[in-house]
Short mmCIF file of C-alpha atoms and ligand atoms in Angstrom, two decimals:
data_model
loop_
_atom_site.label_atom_id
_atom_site.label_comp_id
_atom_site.label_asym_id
_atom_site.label_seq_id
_atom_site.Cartn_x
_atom_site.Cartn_y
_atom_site.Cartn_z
CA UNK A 1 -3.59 -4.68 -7.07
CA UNK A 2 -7.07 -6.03 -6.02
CA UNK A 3 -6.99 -6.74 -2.42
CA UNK A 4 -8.55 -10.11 -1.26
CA UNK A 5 -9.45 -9.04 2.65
CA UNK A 6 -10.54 -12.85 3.94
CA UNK A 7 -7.25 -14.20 2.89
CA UNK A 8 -5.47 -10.99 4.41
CA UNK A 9 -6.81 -11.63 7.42
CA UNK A 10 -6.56 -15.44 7.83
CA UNK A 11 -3.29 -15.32 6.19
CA UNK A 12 -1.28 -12.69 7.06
CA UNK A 13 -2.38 -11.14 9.97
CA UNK A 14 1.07 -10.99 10.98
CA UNK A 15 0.90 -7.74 9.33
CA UNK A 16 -1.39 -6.21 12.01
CA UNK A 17 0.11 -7.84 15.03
CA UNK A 18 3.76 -5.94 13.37
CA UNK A 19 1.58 -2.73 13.07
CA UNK A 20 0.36 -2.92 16.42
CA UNK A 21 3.90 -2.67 18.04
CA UNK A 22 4.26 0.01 15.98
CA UNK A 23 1.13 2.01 18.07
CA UNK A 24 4.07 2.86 21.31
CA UNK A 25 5.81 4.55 18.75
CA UNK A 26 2.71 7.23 18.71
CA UNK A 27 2.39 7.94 22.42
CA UNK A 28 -1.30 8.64 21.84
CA UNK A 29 -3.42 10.81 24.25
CA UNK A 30 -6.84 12.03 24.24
CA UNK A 31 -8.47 13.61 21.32
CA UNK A 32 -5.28 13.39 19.48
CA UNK A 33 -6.35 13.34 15.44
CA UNK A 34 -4.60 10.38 13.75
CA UNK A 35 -4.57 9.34 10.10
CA UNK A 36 -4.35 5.14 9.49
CA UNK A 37 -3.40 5.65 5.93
CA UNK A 38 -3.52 2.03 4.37
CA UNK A 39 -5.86 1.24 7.18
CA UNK A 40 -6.72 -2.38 5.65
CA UNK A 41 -9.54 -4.56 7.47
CA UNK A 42 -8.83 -1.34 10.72
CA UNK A 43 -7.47 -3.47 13.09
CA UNK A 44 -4.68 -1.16 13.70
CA UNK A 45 -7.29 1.90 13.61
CA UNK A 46 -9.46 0.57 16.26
CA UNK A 47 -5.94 -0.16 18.84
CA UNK A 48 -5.39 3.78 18.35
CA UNK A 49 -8.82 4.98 18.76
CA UNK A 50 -9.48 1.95 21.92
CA UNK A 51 -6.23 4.49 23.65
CA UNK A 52 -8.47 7.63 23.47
CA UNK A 53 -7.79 9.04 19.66
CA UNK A 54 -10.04 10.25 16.84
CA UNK A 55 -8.81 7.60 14.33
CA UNK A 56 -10.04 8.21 10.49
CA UNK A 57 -8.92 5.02 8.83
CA UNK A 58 -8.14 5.28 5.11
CA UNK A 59 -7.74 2.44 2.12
CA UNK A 60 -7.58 2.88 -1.96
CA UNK A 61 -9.22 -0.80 -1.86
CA UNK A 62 -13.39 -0.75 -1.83
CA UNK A 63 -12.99 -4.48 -0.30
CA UNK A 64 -11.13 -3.46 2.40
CA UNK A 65 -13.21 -0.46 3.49
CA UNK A 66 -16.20 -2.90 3.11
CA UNK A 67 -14.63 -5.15 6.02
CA UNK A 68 -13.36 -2.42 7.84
CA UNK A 69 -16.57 -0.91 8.16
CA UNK A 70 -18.17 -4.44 8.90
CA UNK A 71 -15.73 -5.49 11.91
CA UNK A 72 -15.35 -1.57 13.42
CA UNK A 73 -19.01 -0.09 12.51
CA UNK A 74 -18.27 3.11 14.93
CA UNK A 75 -14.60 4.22 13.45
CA UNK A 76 -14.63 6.62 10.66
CA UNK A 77 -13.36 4.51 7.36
CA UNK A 78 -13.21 6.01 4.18
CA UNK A 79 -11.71 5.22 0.98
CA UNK A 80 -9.14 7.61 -0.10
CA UNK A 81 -5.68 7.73 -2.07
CA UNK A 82 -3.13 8.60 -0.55
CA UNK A 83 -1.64 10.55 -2.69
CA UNK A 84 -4.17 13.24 -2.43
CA UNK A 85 -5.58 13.48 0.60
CA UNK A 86 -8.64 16.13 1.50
CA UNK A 87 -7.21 17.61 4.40
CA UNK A 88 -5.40 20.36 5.17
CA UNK A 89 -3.62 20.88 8.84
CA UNK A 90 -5.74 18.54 10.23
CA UNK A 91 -3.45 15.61 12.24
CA UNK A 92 -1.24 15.53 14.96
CA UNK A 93 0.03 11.79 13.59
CA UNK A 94 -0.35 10.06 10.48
CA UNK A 95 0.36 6.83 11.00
CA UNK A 96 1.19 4.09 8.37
CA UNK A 97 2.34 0.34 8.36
CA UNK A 98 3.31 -1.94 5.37
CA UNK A 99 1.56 0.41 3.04
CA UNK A 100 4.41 3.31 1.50
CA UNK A 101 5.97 0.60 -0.73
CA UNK A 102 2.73 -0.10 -2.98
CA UNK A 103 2.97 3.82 -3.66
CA UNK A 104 4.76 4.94 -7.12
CA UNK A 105 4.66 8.11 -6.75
CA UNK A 106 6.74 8.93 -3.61
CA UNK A 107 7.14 13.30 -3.79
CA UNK A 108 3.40 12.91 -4.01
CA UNK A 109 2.69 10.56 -1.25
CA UNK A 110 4.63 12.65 1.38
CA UNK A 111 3.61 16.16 0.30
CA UNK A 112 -0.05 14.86 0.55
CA UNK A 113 1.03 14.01 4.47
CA UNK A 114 2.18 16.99 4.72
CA UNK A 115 -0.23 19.15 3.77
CA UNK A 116 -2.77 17.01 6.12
CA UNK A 117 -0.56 17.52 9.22
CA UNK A 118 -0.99 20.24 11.82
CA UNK A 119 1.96 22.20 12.24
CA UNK A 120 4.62 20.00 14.31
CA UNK A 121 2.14 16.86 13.35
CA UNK A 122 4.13 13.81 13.15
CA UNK A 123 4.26 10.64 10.19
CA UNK A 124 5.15 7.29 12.13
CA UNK A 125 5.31 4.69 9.42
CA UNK A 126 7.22 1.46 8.42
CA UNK A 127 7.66 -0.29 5.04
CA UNK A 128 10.20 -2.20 2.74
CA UNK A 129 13.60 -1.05 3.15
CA UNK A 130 15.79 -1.40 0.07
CA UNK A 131 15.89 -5.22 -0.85
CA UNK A 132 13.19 -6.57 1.11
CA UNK A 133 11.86 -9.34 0.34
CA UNK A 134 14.81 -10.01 -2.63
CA UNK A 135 15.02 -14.06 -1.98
CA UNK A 136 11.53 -13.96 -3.02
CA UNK A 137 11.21 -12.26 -5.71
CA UNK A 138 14.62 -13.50 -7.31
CA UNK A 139 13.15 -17.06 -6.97
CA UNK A 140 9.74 -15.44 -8.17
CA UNK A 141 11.11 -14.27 -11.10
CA UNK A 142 13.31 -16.91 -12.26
CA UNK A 143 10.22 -19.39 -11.45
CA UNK A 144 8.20 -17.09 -14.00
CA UNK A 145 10.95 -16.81 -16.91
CA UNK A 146 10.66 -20.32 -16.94
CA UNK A 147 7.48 -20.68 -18.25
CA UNK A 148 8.08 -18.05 -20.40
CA UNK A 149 6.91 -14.87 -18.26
CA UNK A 150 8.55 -12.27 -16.96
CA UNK A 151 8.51 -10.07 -13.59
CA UNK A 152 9.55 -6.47 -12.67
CA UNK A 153 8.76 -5.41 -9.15
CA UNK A 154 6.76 -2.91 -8.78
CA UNK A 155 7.89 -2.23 -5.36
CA UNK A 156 9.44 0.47 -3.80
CA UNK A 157 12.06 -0.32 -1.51
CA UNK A 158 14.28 2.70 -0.51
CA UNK A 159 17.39 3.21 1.72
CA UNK A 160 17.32 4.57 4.82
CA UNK A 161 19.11 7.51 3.07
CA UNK A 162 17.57 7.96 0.12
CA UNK A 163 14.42 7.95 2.13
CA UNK A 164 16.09 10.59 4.48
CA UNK A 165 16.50 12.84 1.14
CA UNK A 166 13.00 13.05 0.27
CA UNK A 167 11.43 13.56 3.56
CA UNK A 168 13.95 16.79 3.82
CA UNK A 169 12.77 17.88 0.54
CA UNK A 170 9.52 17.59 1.13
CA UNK A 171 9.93 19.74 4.42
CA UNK A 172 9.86 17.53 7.44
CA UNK A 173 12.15 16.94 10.23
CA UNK A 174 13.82 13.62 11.09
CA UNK A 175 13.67 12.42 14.21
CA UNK A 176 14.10 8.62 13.65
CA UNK A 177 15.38 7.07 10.69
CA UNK A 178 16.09 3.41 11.21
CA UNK A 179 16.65 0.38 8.47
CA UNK A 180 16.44 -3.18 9.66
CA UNK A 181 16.16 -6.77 9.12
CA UNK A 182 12.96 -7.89 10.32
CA UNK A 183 12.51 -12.10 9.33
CA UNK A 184 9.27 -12.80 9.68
CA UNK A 185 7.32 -15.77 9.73
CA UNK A 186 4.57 -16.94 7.32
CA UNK A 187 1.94 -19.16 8.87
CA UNK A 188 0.21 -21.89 7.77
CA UNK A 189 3.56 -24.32 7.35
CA UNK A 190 4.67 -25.71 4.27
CA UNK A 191 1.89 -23.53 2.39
CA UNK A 192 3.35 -20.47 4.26
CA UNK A 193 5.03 -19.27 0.94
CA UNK A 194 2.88 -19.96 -2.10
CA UNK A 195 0.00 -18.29 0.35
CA UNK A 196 2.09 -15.09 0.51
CA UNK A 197 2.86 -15.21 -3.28
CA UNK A 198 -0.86 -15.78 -4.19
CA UNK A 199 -1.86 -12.99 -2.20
CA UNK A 200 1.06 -10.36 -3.11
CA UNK A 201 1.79 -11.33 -6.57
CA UNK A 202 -1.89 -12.27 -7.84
CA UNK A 203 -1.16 -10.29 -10.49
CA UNK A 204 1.48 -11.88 -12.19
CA UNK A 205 -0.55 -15.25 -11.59
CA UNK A 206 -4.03 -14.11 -12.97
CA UNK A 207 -4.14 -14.69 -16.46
CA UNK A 208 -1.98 -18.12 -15.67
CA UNK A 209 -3.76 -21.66 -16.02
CA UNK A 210 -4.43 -23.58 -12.59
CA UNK A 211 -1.45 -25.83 -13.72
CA UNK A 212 1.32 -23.67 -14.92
CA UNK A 213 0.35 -21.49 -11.43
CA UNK A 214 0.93 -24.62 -9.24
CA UNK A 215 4.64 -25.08 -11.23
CA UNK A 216 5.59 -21.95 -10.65
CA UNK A 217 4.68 -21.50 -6.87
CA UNK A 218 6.31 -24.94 -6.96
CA UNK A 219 9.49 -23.64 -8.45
CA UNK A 220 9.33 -20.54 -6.47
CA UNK A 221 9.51 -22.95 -2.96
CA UNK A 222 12.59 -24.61 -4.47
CA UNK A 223 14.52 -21.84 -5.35
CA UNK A 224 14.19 -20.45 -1.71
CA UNK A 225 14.37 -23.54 -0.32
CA UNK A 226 18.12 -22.88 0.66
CA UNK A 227 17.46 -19.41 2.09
CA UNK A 228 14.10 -19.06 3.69
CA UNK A 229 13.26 -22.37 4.36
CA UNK A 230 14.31 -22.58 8.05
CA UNK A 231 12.71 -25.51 11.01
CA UNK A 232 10.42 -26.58 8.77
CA UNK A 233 9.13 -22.50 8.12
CA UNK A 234 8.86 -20.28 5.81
CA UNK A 235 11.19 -17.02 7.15
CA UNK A 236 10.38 -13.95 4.70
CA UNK A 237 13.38 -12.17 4.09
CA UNK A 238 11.77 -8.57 5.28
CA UNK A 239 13.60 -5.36 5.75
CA UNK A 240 12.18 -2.41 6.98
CA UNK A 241 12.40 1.01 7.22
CA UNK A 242 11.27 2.67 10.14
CA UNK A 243 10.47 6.81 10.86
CA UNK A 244 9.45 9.14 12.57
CA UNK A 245 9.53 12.44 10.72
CA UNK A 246 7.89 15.84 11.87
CA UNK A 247 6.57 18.56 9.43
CA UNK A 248 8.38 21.96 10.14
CA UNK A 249 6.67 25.02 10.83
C1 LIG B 1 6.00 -6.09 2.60
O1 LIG B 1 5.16 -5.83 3.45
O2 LIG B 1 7.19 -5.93 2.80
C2 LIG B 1 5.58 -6.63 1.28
C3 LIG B 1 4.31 -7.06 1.09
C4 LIG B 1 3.94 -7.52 -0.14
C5 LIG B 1 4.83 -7.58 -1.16
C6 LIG B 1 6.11 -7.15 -0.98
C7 LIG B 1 6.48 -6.68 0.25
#
């Protein structure tokens, strides 16, 4: 997915202000080495290094880096994929918010953390928890077939304990494993929606003329009317998942 980093952070900086309650889950002290892994625009990267860590903040999107590096110009940004990291027992924390559920390749993703933690390092994270987001992308998807076009999510949305399964596997310890609802709101009123569905699923929209897009973001409002439509605003249907998971010795 090509990340558009104006519109993240106009639109949706919900995600940030989420991530940043995240930050008391990391208790972080002085010199502590923490990985931002999805780092986006490093909003979240410079709260952890303004409380006295050495943040490195790390994105697979160029664009992101770029803005990163423009806002924060004295944090260490690089871009990266996460599921091969270049470091070996390096962090006490890596830290990650809204990012695991882009990431295919799961077993890969967390023995890359792994290998990049110290010894009795930590992963904090939080991301989709097994049908987030599903009044979206049913309405999504039926807006799409349609016109004649389909939609398979590319998501990965896990259960708490299927989740639980592969951190063991891949060697850490669990020390909080929690799966939530978390409705959130999408700014910008009545526009709240398509905004979110032009940003997350601009793939499925790309190669879609200006006028077929704006009847099926139409469609898409009107099948979640019922559901997600609440006080005149958009309420995503988000679940999370939410852990804190140390690597053994
Ligand atoms: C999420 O953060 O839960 C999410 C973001 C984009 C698409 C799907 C889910």
């Amino acid at each position: 997915m090509k990340w558009n980093s104006k519109l993240y952070d106009n639109k949706h900086s919900f995600v940030a202000e989420y991530g940043k309650s995240m930050i008391d889950l990391v208790n972080v002290e002085e010199d502590q080495k923490i990985l931002d892994l999805g780092c986006g625009t490093g909003i979240i990267t410079n709260e952890l290094a303004k409380e006295g860590a050495t943040v490195i903040g790390i994105d697979s999107s160029i664009d992101m880096i770029k803005k990163a590096k423009l806002n924060y110009p004295n944090l260490n940004f690089q871009v990266g994929d996460a599921t091969n990291l270049c470091f070996q027992n390096y962090f006490d924390t890596v830290f990650s918010n809204a990012v695991f559920h882009w990431i295919p390749n799961q077993k890969k993703l967390l023995c890359s953390i792994y290998n990049s933690l110290k010894d009795n390092g930590k992963l904090i994270c939080e991301f989709g928890a097994k049908n987030n987001v599903f009044q979206i992308q049913t309405a999504f998807e039926k807006a799409l077939k349609q016109k004649g076009y389909s939609y398979s999510s590319e998501f990965y949305f896990p259960s708490k304990d299927e989740y639980k399964l592969l951190l063991e596997e891949t060697g850490f310890e669990i020390q909080h494993i929690i799966e939530y609802d978390r409705p959130t709101l999408l700014y910008d009123g009545e526009k709240g929606l398509r905004n979110w569905v032009c940003q997350f699923f601009a793939s499925y929209l790309s190669n879609i003329s200006y006028e077929e897009t704006e009847q099926i973001l139409f469609e898409t409002e009107k099948f979640c009317k019922n559901s997600i439509w609440k006080d005149n605003q958009w309420i995503a249907d988000y679940r999370r998942i939410q852990i804190i998971a140390v690597k053994n010795k």
